Amino acid sequence: MDGVGGVDGMEQTPRNQERDHLSRCIARQTADKPAVPDAASVSLEAEVPEVLFDGMREFIQAHPHWDQYRVMTSALAGFLFQNGCTDRTVAQHYLHGLFRRQGQP
């Protein structure tokens, strides 16, 4: 293999291959996750600095009861709450993320 062949001809380094693999796993988890009829949710795609992506991946590996959805929901709710959002549902997500015990969904 010549090392080229990633997205837009980007060189496929081991780190890029790992990120591509993790992205495929996340996509597979999304497809396998049952829909929750009560929860209104939207799909969100974001580009984040690689260091944040790596930090999230390492955190999830160290804390298997967390997944990327819980991390992102907790981070977004925390940001909104700490920056003055007064929506009660945002506050509930923020507080739930702070006080949820290991093993709870």
mmCIF file of N, CA, C and O in Angstrom:
data_model
loop_
_atom_site.group_PDB
_atom_site.id
_atom_site.type_symbol
_atom_site.label_atom_id
_atom_site.label_comp_id
_atom_site.label_asym_id
_atom_site.label_seq_id
_atom_site.Cartn_x
_atom_site.Cartn_y
_atom_site.Cartn_z
ATOM 1 N N MET A 1 0.856 -1.185 0.000
ATOM 2 C CA MET A 1 0.000 0.000 0.000
ATOM 3 C C MET A 1 0.887 1.227 0.000
ATOM 4 O O MET A 1 1.861 1.299 0.729
ATOM 5 N N ASP A 2 0.544 2.254 -0.775
ATOM 6 C CA ASP A 2 1.401 3.414 -0.922
ATOM 7 C C ASP A 2 1.154 4.493 0.128
ATOM 8 O O ASP A 2 1.819 5.504 0.132
ATOM 9 N N GLY A 3 0.207 4.305 1.039
ATOM 10 C CA GLY A 3 -0.050 5.258 2.115
ATOM 11 C C GLY A 3 -1.052 6.335 1.737
ATOM 12 O O GLY A 3 -1.409 7.155 2.542
ATOM 13 N N VAL A 4 -1.467 6.383 0.474
ATOM 14 C CA VAL A 4 -2.438 7.382 0.048
ATOM 15 C C VAL A 4 -3.741 6.666 -0.241
ATOM 16 O O VAL A 4 -3.764 5.532 -0.649
ATOM 17 N N GLY A 5 -4.819 7.349 -0.056
ATOM 18 C CA GLY A 5 -6.091 6.722 -0.373
ATOM 19 C C GLY A 5 -7.168 7.078 0.611
ATOM 20 O O GLY A 5 -8.258 6.550 0.562
ATOM 21 N N GLY A 6 -6.874 7.994 1.525
ATOM 22 C CA GLY A 6 -7.891 8.426 2.458
ATOM 23 C C GLY A 6 -8.794 9.450 1.805
ATOM 24 O O GLY A 6 -8.799 9.626 0.592
ATOM 25 N N VAL A 7 -9.522 10.162 2.598
ATOM 26 C CA VAL A 7 -10.425 11.184 2.109
ATOM 27 C C VAL A 7 -9.605 12.280 1.446
ATOM 28 O O VAL A 7 -8.606 12.730 1.976
ATOM 29 N N ASP A 8 -10.010 12.703 0.267
ATOM 30 C CA ASP A 8 -9.334 13.749 -0.495
ATOM 31 C C ASP A 8 -7.858 13.450 -0.703
ATOM 32 O O ASP A 8 -7.023 14.336 -0.701
ATOM 33 N N GLY A 9 -7.493 12.182 -0.851
ATOM 34 C CA GLY A 9 -6.106 11.809 -1.089
ATOM 35 C C GLY A 9 -5.215 11.976 0.132
ATOM 36 O O GLY A 9 -3.998 11.969 0.019
ATOM 37 N N MET A 10 -5.804 12.155 1.308
ATOM 38 C CA MET A 10 -5.045 12.349 2.527
ATOM 39 C C MET A 10 -4.307 11.069 2.888
ATOM 40 O O MET A 10 -4.847 9.984 2.760
ATOM 41 N N GLU A 11 -3.065 11.209 3.293
ATOM 42 C CA GLU A 11 -2.266 10.048 3.637
ATOM 43 C C GLU A 11 -2.910 9.298 4.798
ATOM 44 O O GLU A 11 -3.346 9.898 5.768
ATOM 45 N N GLN A 12 -2.976 7.985 4.674
ATOM 46 C CA GLN A 12 -3.590 7.146 5.689
ATOM 47 C C GLN A 12 -2.539 6.729 6.707
ATOM 48 O O GLN A 12 -1.947 5.674 6.618
ATOM 49 N N THR A 13 -2.287 7.587 7.682
ATOM 50 C CA THR A 13 -1.385 7.259 8.767
ATOM 51 C C THR A 13 -2.140 6.371 9.743
ATOM 52 O O THR A 13 -3.374 6.290 9.699
ATOM 53 N N PRO A 14 -1.423 5.693 10.639
ATOM 54 C CA PRO A 14 -2.137 4.873 11.634
ATOM 55 C C PRO A 14 -3.170 5.678 12.413
ATOM 56 O O PRO A 14 -4.247 5.194 12.703
ATOM 57 N N ARG A 15 -2.867 6.940 12.725
ATOM 58 C CA ARG A 15 -3.816 7.766 13.481
ATOM 59 C C ARG A 15 -5.061 8.040 12.642
ATOM 60 O O ARG A 15 -6.183 7.967 13.134
ATOM 61 N N ASN A 16 -4.888 8.340 11.346
ATOM 62 C CA ASN A 16 -6.039 8.569 10.465
ATOM 63 C C ASN A 16 -6.853 7.302 10.302
ATOM 64 O O ASN A 16 -8.081 7.338 10.285
ATOM 65 N N GLN A 17 -6.178 6.165 10.178
ATOM 66 C CA GLN A 17 -6.881 4.896 10.045
ATOM 67 C C GLN A 17 -7.692 4.608 11.306
ATOM 68 O O GLN A 17 -8.822 4.144 11.234
ATOM 69 N N GLU A 18 -7.111 4.913 12.474
ATOM 70 C CA GLU A 18 -7.818 4.682 13.735
ATOM 71 C C GLU A 18 -9.040 5.586 13.827
ATOM 72 O O GLU A 18 -10.115 5.155 14.227
ATOM 73 N N ARG A 19 -8.879 6.841 13.408
ATOM 74 C CA ARG A 19 -10.003 7.776 13.446
ATOM 75 C C ARG A 19 -11.091 7.329 12.474
ATOM 76 O O ARG A 19 -12.272 7.345 12.798
ATOM 77 N N ASP A 20 -10.702 6.879 11.271
ATOM 78 C CA ASP A 20 -11.680 6.374 10.313
ATOM 79 C C ASP A 20 -12.408 5.161 10.876
ATOM 80 O O ASP A 20 -13.621 5.030 10.728
ATOM 81 N N HIS A 21 -11.680 4.275 11.536
ATOM 82 C CA HIS A 21 -12.285 3.086 12.130
ATOM 83 C C HIS A 21 -13.277 3.483 13.222
ATOM 84 O O HIS A 21 -14.400 2.970 13.277
ATOM 85 N N LEU A 22 -12.865 4.431 14.089
ATOM 86 C CA LEU A 22 -13.753 4.873 15.158
ATOM 87 C C LEU A 22 -15.002 5.520 14.570
ATOM 88 O O LEU A 22 -16.114 5.281 15.036
ATOM 89 N N SER A 23 -14.833 6.284 13.513
ATOM 90 C CA SER A 23 -15.990 6.914 12.866
ATOM 91 C C SER A 23 -16.954 5.869 12.322
ATOM 92 O O SER A 23 -18.164 6.003 12.450
ATOM 93 N N ARG A 24 -16.406 4.811 11.726
ATOM 94 C CA ARG A 24 -17.270 3.737 11.213
ATOM 95 C C ARG A 24 -17.986 3.029 12.375
ATOM 96 O O ARG A 24 -19.162 2.692 12.261
ATOM 97 N N CYS A 25 -17.281 2.825 13.475
ATOM 98 C CA CYS A 25 -17.906 2.176 14.639
ATOM 99 C C CYS A 25 -19.028 3.043 15.198
ATOM 100 O O CYS A 25 -20.088 2.536 15.559
ATOM 101 N N ILE A 26 -18.789 4.349 15.271
ATOM 102 C CA ILE A 26 -19.818 5.260 15.764
ATOM 103 C C ILE A 26 -21.032 5.217 14.852
ATOM 104 O O ILE A 26 -22.167 5.158 15.307
ATOM 105 N N ALA A 27 -20.793 5.211 13.530
ATOM 106 C CA ALA A 27 -21.899 5.136 12.573
ATOM 107 C C ALA A 27 -22.671 3.838 12.743
ATOM 108 O O ALA A 27 -23.903 3.818 12.691
ATOM 109 N N ARG A 28 -21.964 2.742 12.974
ATOM 110 C CA ARG A 28 -22.620 1.446 13.168
ATOM 111 C C ARG A 28 -23.455 1.467 14.443
ATOM 112 O O ARG A 28 -24.571 0.974 14.483
ATOM 113 N N GLN A 29 -22.912 2.076 15.528
ATOM 114 C CA GLN A 29 -23.661 2.157 16.784
ATOM 115 C C GLN A 29 -24.937 2.968 16.584
ATOM 116 O O GLN A 29 -25.981 2.640 17.123
ATOM 117 N N THR A 30 -24.833 4.043 15.816
ATOM 118 C CA THR A 30 -25.992 4.890 15.553
ATOM 119 C C THR A 30 -27.079 4.093 14.846
ATOM 120 O O THR A 30 -28.252 4.179 15.185
ATOM 121 N N ALA A 31 -26.678 3.297 13.865
ATOM 122 C CA ALA A 31 -27.646 2.499 13.112
ATOM 123 C C ALA A 31 -28.275 1.422 13.986
ATOM 124 O O ALA A 31 -29.438 1.082 13.815
ATOM 125 N N ASP A 32 -27.513 0.892 14.953
ATOM 126 C CA ASP A 32 -28.000 -0.173 15.817
ATOM 127 C C ASP A 32 -28.799 0.332 17.001
ATOM 128 O O ASP A 32 -29.509 -0.434 17.637
ATOM 129 N N LYS A 33 -28.702 1.622 17.326
ATOM 130 C CA LYS A 33 -29.371 2.167 18.495
ATOM 131 C C LYS A 33 -30.872 2.268 18.252
ATOM 132 O O LYS A 33 -31.296 2.811 17.242
ATOM 133 N N PRO A 34 -31.681 1.748 19.175
ATOM 134 C CA PRO A 34 -33.129 1.855 18.992
ATOM 135 C C PRO A 34 -33.572 3.307 19.147
ATOM 136 O O PRO A 34 -33.004 4.061 19.919
ATOM 137 N N ALA A 35 -34.580 3.679 18.398
ATOM 138 C CA ALA A 35 -35.112 5.031 18.498
ATOM 139 C C ALA A 35 -35.857 5.185 19.817
ATOM 140 O O ALA A 35 -36.544 4.278 20.265
ATOM 141 N N VAL A 36 -35.714 6.326 20.445
ATOM 142 C CA VAL A 36 -36.410 6.625 21.685
ATOM 143 C C VAL A 36 -37.564 7.544 21.328
ATOM 144 O O VAL A 36 -37.349 8.696 20.974
ATOM 145 N N PRO A 37 -38.811 7.031 21.402
ATOM 146 C CA PRO A 37 -39.943 7.821 20.942
ATOM 147 C C PRO A 37 -40.183 9.091 21.741
ATOM 148 O O PRO A 37 -40.690 10.057 21.220
ATOM 149 N N ASP A 38 -39.850 9.114 23.035
ATOM 150 C CA ASP A 38 -40.128 10.263 23.881
ATOM 151 C C ASP A 38 -39.113 11.385 23.681
ATOM 152 O O ASP A 38 -39.410 12.528 23.958
ATOM 153 N N ALA A 39 -37.919 11.054 23.273
ATOM 154 C CA ALA A 39 -36.850 12.045 23.214
ATOM 155 C C ALA A 39 -36.762 12.667 21.827
ATOM 156 O O ALA A 39 -36.575 11.972 20.846
ATOM 157 N N ALA A 40 -36.914 13.970 21.784
ATOM 158 C CA ALA A 40 -36.701 14.677 20.533
ATOM 159 C C ALA A 40 -35.198 14.878 20.396
ATOM 160 O O ALA A 40 -34.538 15.370 21.306
ATOM 161 N N SER A 41 -34.651 14.459 19.285
ATOM 162 C CA SER A 41 -33.220 14.625 19.086
ATOM 163 C C SER A 41 -32.946 14.966 17.639
ATOM 164 O O SER A 41 -33.777 14.746 16.764
ATOM 165 N N VAL A 42 -31.794 15.522 17.417
ATOM 166 C CA VAL A 42 -31.365 15.859 16.079
ATOM 167 C C VAL A 42 -29.983 15.275 15.859
ATOM 168 O O VAL A 42 -29.244 15.026 16.808
ATOM 169 N N SER A 43 -29.670 15.051 14.616
ATOM 170 C CA SER A 43 -28.344 14.580 14.265
ATOM 171 C C SER A 43 -27.446 15.797 14.135
ATOM 172 O O SER A 43 -27.828 16.818 13.570
ATOM 173 N N LEU A 44 -26.237 15.687 14.667
ATOM 174 C CA LEU A 44 -25.304 16.806 14.671
ATOM 175 C C LEU A 44 -23.964 16.331 14.158
ATOM 176 O O LEU A 44 -23.453 15.301 14.591
ATOM 177 N N GLU A 45 -23.425 17.068 13.217
ATOM 178 C CA GLU A 45 -22.096 16.759 12.712
ATOM 179 C C GLU A 45 -21.236 17.980 12.964
ATOM 180 O O GLU A 45 -21.630 19.103 12.659
ATOM 181 N N ALA A 46 -20.063 17.764 13.553
ATOM 182 C CA ALA A 46 -19.187 18.894 13.859
ATOM 183 C C ALA A 46 -17.736 18.511 13.638
ATOM 184 O O ALA A 46 -17.344 17.366 13.861
ATOM 185 N N GLU A 47 -16.963 19.480 13.204
ATOM 186 C CA GLU A 47 -15.529 19.293 13.114
ATOM 187 C C GLU A 47 -14.937 19.847 14.393
ATOM 188 O O GLU A 47 -15.226 20.979 14.781
ATOM 189 N N VAL A 48 -14.135 19.034 15.063
ATOM 190 C CA VAL A 48 -13.496 19.463 16.297
ATOM 191 C C VAL A 48 -11.991 19.273 16.161
ATOM 192 O O VAL A 48 -11.538 18.433 15.377
ATOM 193 N N PRO A 49 -11.218 20.017 16.932
ATOM 194 C CA PRO A 49 -9.774 19.807 16.888
ATOM 195 C C PRO A 49 -9.436 18.356 17.238
ATOM 196 O O PRO A 49 -10.103 17.726 18.074
ATOM 197 N N GLU A 50 -8.414 17.847 16.585
ATOM 198 C CA GLU A 50 -8.026 16.453 16.776
ATOM 199 C C GLU A 50 -7.738 16.133 18.235
ATOM 200 O O GLU A 50 -8.078 15.055 18.720
ATOM 201 N N VAL A 51 -7.152 17.071 18.965
ATOM 202 C CA VAL A 51 -6.829 16.821 20.369
ATOM 203 C C VAL A 51 -8.101 16.576 21.189
ATOM 204 O O VAL A 51 -8.107 15.743 22.099
ATOM 205 N N LEU A 52 -9.197 17.267 20.847
ATOM 206 C CA LEU A 52 -10.460 17.032 21.555
ATOM 207 C C LEU A 52 -11.047 15.671 21.199
ATOM 208 O O LEU A 52 -11.563 14.956 22.064
ATOM 209 N N PHE A 53 -10.974 15.317 19.926
ATOM 210 C CA PHE A 53 -11.455 14.005 19.491
ATOM 211 C C PHE A 53 -10.680 12.897 20.201
ATOM 212 O O PHE A 53 -11.259 11.938 20.718
ATOM 213 N N ASP A 54 -9.345 13.045 20.239
ATOM 214 C CA ASP A 54 -8.513 12.040 20.910
ATOM 215 C C ASP A 54 -8.833 11.966 22.401
ATOM 216 O O ASP A 54 -8.906 10.884 22.978
ATOM 217 N N GLY A 55 -9.053 13.133 23.017
ATOM 218 C CA GLY A 55 -9.410 13.152 24.432
ATOM 219 C C GLY A 55 -10.734 12.465 24.698
ATOM 220 O O GLY A 55 -10.877 11.710 25.666
ATOM 221 N N MET A 56 -11.721 12.692 23.819
ATOM 222 C CA MET A 56 -13.013 12.036 23.973
ATOM 223 C C MET A 56 -12.864 10.532 23.821
ATOM 224 O O MET A 56 -13.409 9.760 24.611
ATOM 225 N N ARG A 57 -12.102 10.112 22.812
ATOM 226 C CA ARG A 57 -11.897 8.680 22.577
ATOM 227 C C ARG A 57 -11.239 8.023 23.802
ATOM 228 O O ARG A 57 -11.673 6.981 24.275
ATOM 229 N N GLU A 58 -10.201 8.659 24.337
ATOM 230 C CA GLU A 58 -9.516 8.114 25.510
ATOM 231 C C GLU A 58 -10.442 8.065 26.725
ATOM 232 O O GLU A 58 -10.420 7.111 27.496
ATOM 233 N N PHE A 59 -11.257 9.108 26.898
ATOM 234 C CA PHE A 59 -12.190 9.139 28.017
ATOM 235 C C PHE A 59 -13.197 7.996 27.913
ATOM 236 O O PHE A 59 -13.464 7.294 28.891
ATOM 237 N N ILE A 60 -13.748 7.798 26.715
ATOM 238 C CA ILE A 60 -14.741 6.734 26.510
ATOM 239 C C ILE A 60 -14.119 5.362 26.740
ATOM 240 O O ILE A 60 -14.751 4.480 27.315
ATOM 241 N N GLN A 61 -12.870 5.187 26.308
ATOM 242 C CA GLN A 61 -12.193 3.913 26.542
ATOM 243 C C GLN A 61 -11.981 3.668 28.037
ATOM 244 O O GLN A 61 -12.096 2.539 28.502
ATOM 245 N N ALA A 62 -11.707 4.732 28.795
ATOM 246 C CA ALA A 62 -11.474 4.598 30.234
ATOM 247 C C ALA A 62 -12.772 4.519 31.034
ATOM 248 O O ALA A 62 -12.779 4.055 32.174
ATOM 249 N N HIS A 63 -13.869 4.972 30.452
ATOM 250 C CA HIS A 63 -15.171 5.005 31.131
ATOM 251 C C HIS A 63 -16.218 4.366 30.216
ATOM 252 O O HIS A 63 -16.992 5.067 29.558
ATOM 253 N N PRO A 64 -16.272 3.041 30.176
ATOM 254 C CA PRO A 64 -17.150 2.353 29.219
ATOM 255 C C PRO A 64 -18.648 2.621 29.410
ATOM 256 O O PRO A 64 -19.425 2.367 28.499
ATOM 257 N N HIS A 65 -19.046 3.136 30.554
ATOM 258 C CA HIS A 65 -20.464 3.459 30.742
ATOM 259 C C HIS A 65 -20.830 4.780 30.062
ATOM 260 O O HIS A 65 -21.996 5.152 30.024
ATOM 261 N N TRP A 66 -19.862 5.492 29.521
ATOM 262 C CA TRP A 66 -20.087 6.690 28.724
ATOM 263 C C TRP A 66 -19.980 6.321 27.253
ATOM 264 O O TRP A 66 -19.245 5.430 26.885
ATOM 265 N N ASP A 67 -20.706 7.024 26.403
ATOM 266 C CA ASP A 67 -20.536 6.894 24.962
ATOM 267 C C ASP A 67 -20.454 8.301 24.380
ATOM 268 O O ASP A 67 -20.585 9.295 25.103
ATOM 269 N N GLN A 68 -20.206 8.386 23.079
ATOM 270 C CA GLN A 68 -19.998 9.698 22.463
ATOM 271 C C GLN A 68 -21.237 10.572 22.564
ATOM 272 O O GLN A 68 -21.144 11.794 22.654
ATOM 273 N N TYR A 69 -22.416 9.971 22.608
ATOM 274 C CA TYR A 69 -23.651 10.739 22.710
ATOM 275 C C TYR A 69 -23.760 11.396 24.084
ATOM 276 O O TYR A 69 -24.104 12.562 24.195
ATOM 277 N N ARG A 70 -23.446 10.637 25.099
ATOM 278 C CA ARG A 70 -23.515 11.163 26.465
ATOM 279 C C ARG A 70 -22.455 12.247 26.672
ATOM 280 O O ARG A 70 -22.730 13.274 27.292
ATOM 281 N N VAL A 71 -21.256 12.044 26.148
ATOM 282 C CA VAL A 71 -20.188 13.040 26.284
ATOM 283 C C VAL A 71 -20.605 14.347 25.614
ATOM 284 O O VAL A 71 -20.501 15.424 26.211
ATOM 285 N N MET A 72 -21.072 14.260 24.373
ATOM 286 C CA MET A 72 -21.427 15.472 23.639
ATOM 287 C C MET A 72 -22.646 16.166 24.257
ATOM 288 O O MET A 72 -22.684 17.395 24.340
ATOM 289 N N THR A 73 -23.644 15.395 24.680
ATOM 290 C CA THR A 73 -24.820 15.984 25.317
ATOM 291 C C THR A 73 -24.429 16.693 26.606
ATOM 292 O O THR A 73 -24.858 17.823 26.864
ATOM 293 N N SER A 74 -23.590 16.035 27.407
ATOM 294 C CA SER A 74 -23.140 16.631 28.662
ATOM 295 C C SER A 74 -22.330 17.903 28.414
ATOM 296 O O SER A 74 -22.525 18.915 29.086
ATOM 297 N N ALA A 75 -21.437 17.870 27.436
ATOM 298 C CA ALA A 75 -20.609 19.037 27.128
ATOM 299 C C ALA A 75 -21.458 20.208 26.634
ATOM 300 O O ALA A 75 -21.276 21.353 27.077
ATOM 301 N N LEU A 76 -22.395 19.932 25.738
ATOM 302 C CA LEU A 76 -23.237 20.991 25.192
ATOM 303 C C LEU A 76 -24.166 21.564 26.265
ATOM 304 O O LEU A 76 -24.302 22.789 26.399
ATOM 305 N N ALA A 77 -24.773 20.699 27.057
ATOM 306 C CA ALA A 77 -25.655 21.175 28.130
ATOM 307 C C ALA A 77 -24.860 21.994 29.142
ATOM 308 O O ALA A 77 -25.332 23.040 29.612
ATOM 309 N N GLY A 78 -23.654 21.535 29.476
ATOM 310 C CA GLY A 78 -22.806 22.282 30.409
ATOM 311 C C GLY A 78 -22.456 23.659 29.872
ATOM 312 O O GLY A 78 -22.535 24.669 30.589
ATOM 313 N N PHE A 79 -22.068 23.720 28.609
ATOM 314 C CA PHE A 79 -21.739 25.007 27.998
ATOM 315 C C PHE A 79 -22.938 25.950 28.027
ATOM 316 O O PHE A 79 -22.831 27.111 28.427
ATOM 317 N N LEU A 80 -24.097 25.460 27.581
ATOM 318 C CA LEU A 80 -25.288 26.305 27.532
ATOM 319 C C LEU A 80 -25.702 26.773 28.925
ATOM 320 O O LEU A 80 -25.986 27.961 29.143
ATOM 321 N N PHE A 81 -25.720 25.852 29.885
ATOM 322 C CA PHE A 81 -26.129 26.187 31.252
ATOM 323 C C PHE A 81 -25.181 27.218 31.865
ATOM 324 O O PHE A 81 -25.609 28.207 32.447
ATOM 325 N N GLN A 82 -23.880 26.989 31.720
ATOM 326 C CA GLN A 82 -22.896 27.890 32.319
ATOM 327 C C GLN A 82 -22.835 29.251 31.631
ATOM 328 O O GLN A 82 -22.291 30.201 32.192
ATOM 329 N N ASN A 83 -23.409 29.335 30.438
ATOM 330 C CA ASN A 83 -23.407 30.607 29.722
ATOM 331 C C ASN A 83 -24.776 31.265 29.687
ATOM 332 O O ASN A 83 -25.086 32.057 28.798
ATOM 333 N N GLY A 84 -25.618 30.910 30.655
ATOM 334 C CA GLY A 84 -26.851 31.652 30.875
ATOM 335 C C GLY A 84 -28.120 31.111 30.268
ATOM 336 O O GLY A 84 -29.155 31.761 30.356
ATOM 337 N N CYS A 85 -28.101 29.932 29.656
ATOM 338 C CA CYS A 85 -29.330 29.373 29.108
ATOM 339 C C CYS A 85 -30.280 29.072 30.271
ATOM 340 O O CYS A 85 -29.896 28.450 31.255
ATOM 341 N N THR A 86 -31.514 29.519 30.158
ATOM 342 C CA THR A 86 -32.475 29.345 31.254
ATOM 343 C C THR A 86 -33.517 28.273 30.970
ATOM 344 O O THR A 86 -34.451 28.104 31.754
ATOM 345 N N ASP A 87 -33.372 27.546 29.877
ATOM 346 C CA ASP A 87 -34.311 26.482 29.541
ATOM 347 C C ASP A 87 -34.198 25.374 30.589
ATOM 348 O O ASP A 87 -33.114 24.870 30.869
ATOM 349 N N ARG A 88 -35.321 24.985 31.171
ATOM 350 C CA ARG A 88 -35.315 23.964 32.230
ATOM 351 C C ARG A 88 -34.789 22.621 31.747
ATOM 352 O O ARG A 88 -34.127 21.900 32.479
ATOM 353 N N THR A 89 -35.089 22.266 30.502
ATOM 354 C CA THR A 89 -34.634 20.989 29.961
ATOM 355 C C THR A 89 -33.117 20.964 29.845
ATOM 356 O O THR A 89 -32.481 19.947 30.132
ATOM 357 N N VAL A 90 -32.519 22.091 29.444
ATOM 358 C CA VAL A 90 -31.055 22.179 29.376
ATOM 359 C C VAL A 90 -30.475 22.003 30.779
ATOM 360 O O VAL A 90 -29.509 21.258 30.982
ATOM 361 N N ALA A 91 -31.075 22.669 31.760
ATOM 362 C CA ALA A 91 -30.602 22.539 33.144
ATOM 363 C C ALA A 91 -30.723 21.094 33.623
ATOM 364 O O ALA A 91 -29.827 20.578 34.307
ATOM 365 N N GLN A 92 -31.816 20.418 33.258
ATOM 366 C CA GLN A 92 -31.983 19.011 33.652
ATOM 367 C C GLN A 92 -30.903 18.129 33.025
ATOM 368 O O GLN A 92 -30.337 17.269 33.699
ATOM 369 N N HIS A 93 -30.605 18.347 31.731
ATOM 370 C CA HIS A 93 -29.534 17.577 31.083
ATOM 371 C C HIS A 93 -28.194 17.852 31.765
ATOM 372 O O HIS A 93 -27.401 16.936 31.991
ATOM 373 N N TYR A 94 -27.947 19.100 32.092
ATOM 374 C CA TYR A 94 -26.695 19.478 32.754
ATOM 375 C C TYR A 94 -26.570 18.784 34.110
ATOM 376 O O TYR A 94 -25.557 18.140 34.404
ATOM 377 N N LEU A 95 -27.601 18.894 34.930
ATOM 378 C CA LEU A 95 -27.559 18.299 36.267
ATOM 379 C C LEU A 95 -27.543 16.775 36.198
ATOM 380 O O LEU A 95 -26.849 16.118 36.976
ATOM 381 N N HIS A 96 -28.278 16.204 35.252
ATOM 382 C CA HIS A 96 -28.288 14.755 35.080
ATOM 383 C C HIS A 96 -26.890 14.254 34.727
ATOM 384 O O HIS A 96 -26.431 13.235 35.227
ATOM 385 N N GLY A 97 -26.189 14.999 33.876
ATOM 386 C CA GLY A 97 -24.824 14.633 33.511
ATOM 387 C C GLY A 97 -23.863 14.717 34.672
ATOM 388 O O GLY A 97 -22.928 13.924 34.785
ATOM 389 N N LEU A 98 -24.096 15.657 35.579
ATOM 390 C CA LEU A 98 -23.226 15.801 36.750
ATOM 391 C C LEU A 98 -23.426 14.684 37.767
ATOM 392 O O LEU A 98 -22.464 14.218 38.387
ATOM 393 N N PHE A 99 -24.673 14.270 37.952
ATOM 394 C CA PHE A 99 -24.987 13.383 39.064
ATOM 395 C C PHE A 99 -25.374 11.968 38.673
ATOM 396 O O PHE A 99 -25.720 11.164 39.535
ATOM 397 N N ARG A 100 -25.318 11.625 37.407
ATOM 398 C CA ARG A 100 -25.656 10.255 36.995
ATOM 399 C C ARG A 100 -24.576 9.310 37.513
ATOM 400 O O ARG A 100 -23.389 9.551 37.348
ATOM 401 N N ARG A 101 -24.997 8.251 38.125
ATOM 402 C CA ARG A 101 -24.050 7.275 38.661
ATOM 403 C C ARG A 101 -23.660 6.260 37.621
ATOM 404 O O ARG A 101 -24.386 6.036 36.654
ATOM 405 N N GLN A 102 -22.496 5.637 37.841
ATOM 406 C CA GLN A 102 -22.029 4.621 36.918
ATOM 407 C C GLN A 102 -23.074 3.522 36.812
ATOM 408 O O GLN A 102 -23.647 3.073 37.790
ATOM 409 N N GLY A 103 -23.337 3.072 35.583
ATOM 410 C CA GLY A 103 -24.296 2.002 35.359
ATOM 411 C C GLY A 103 -25.685 2.497 35.032
ATOM 412 O O GLY A 103 -26.511 1.738 34.576
ATOM 413 N N GLN A 104 -25.963 3.798 35.290
ATOM 414 C CA GLN A 104 -27.266 4.349 34.945
ATOM 415 C C GLN A 104 -27.267 4.715 33.473
ATOM 416 O O GLN A 104 -26.258 5.180 32.950
ATOM 417 N N PRO A 105 -28.388 4.558 32.791
ATOM 418 C CA PRO A 105 -28.461 4.958 31.369
ATOM 419 C C PRO A 105 -28.433 6.454 31.179
ATOM 420 O O PRO A 105 -28.671 7.217 32.006
#
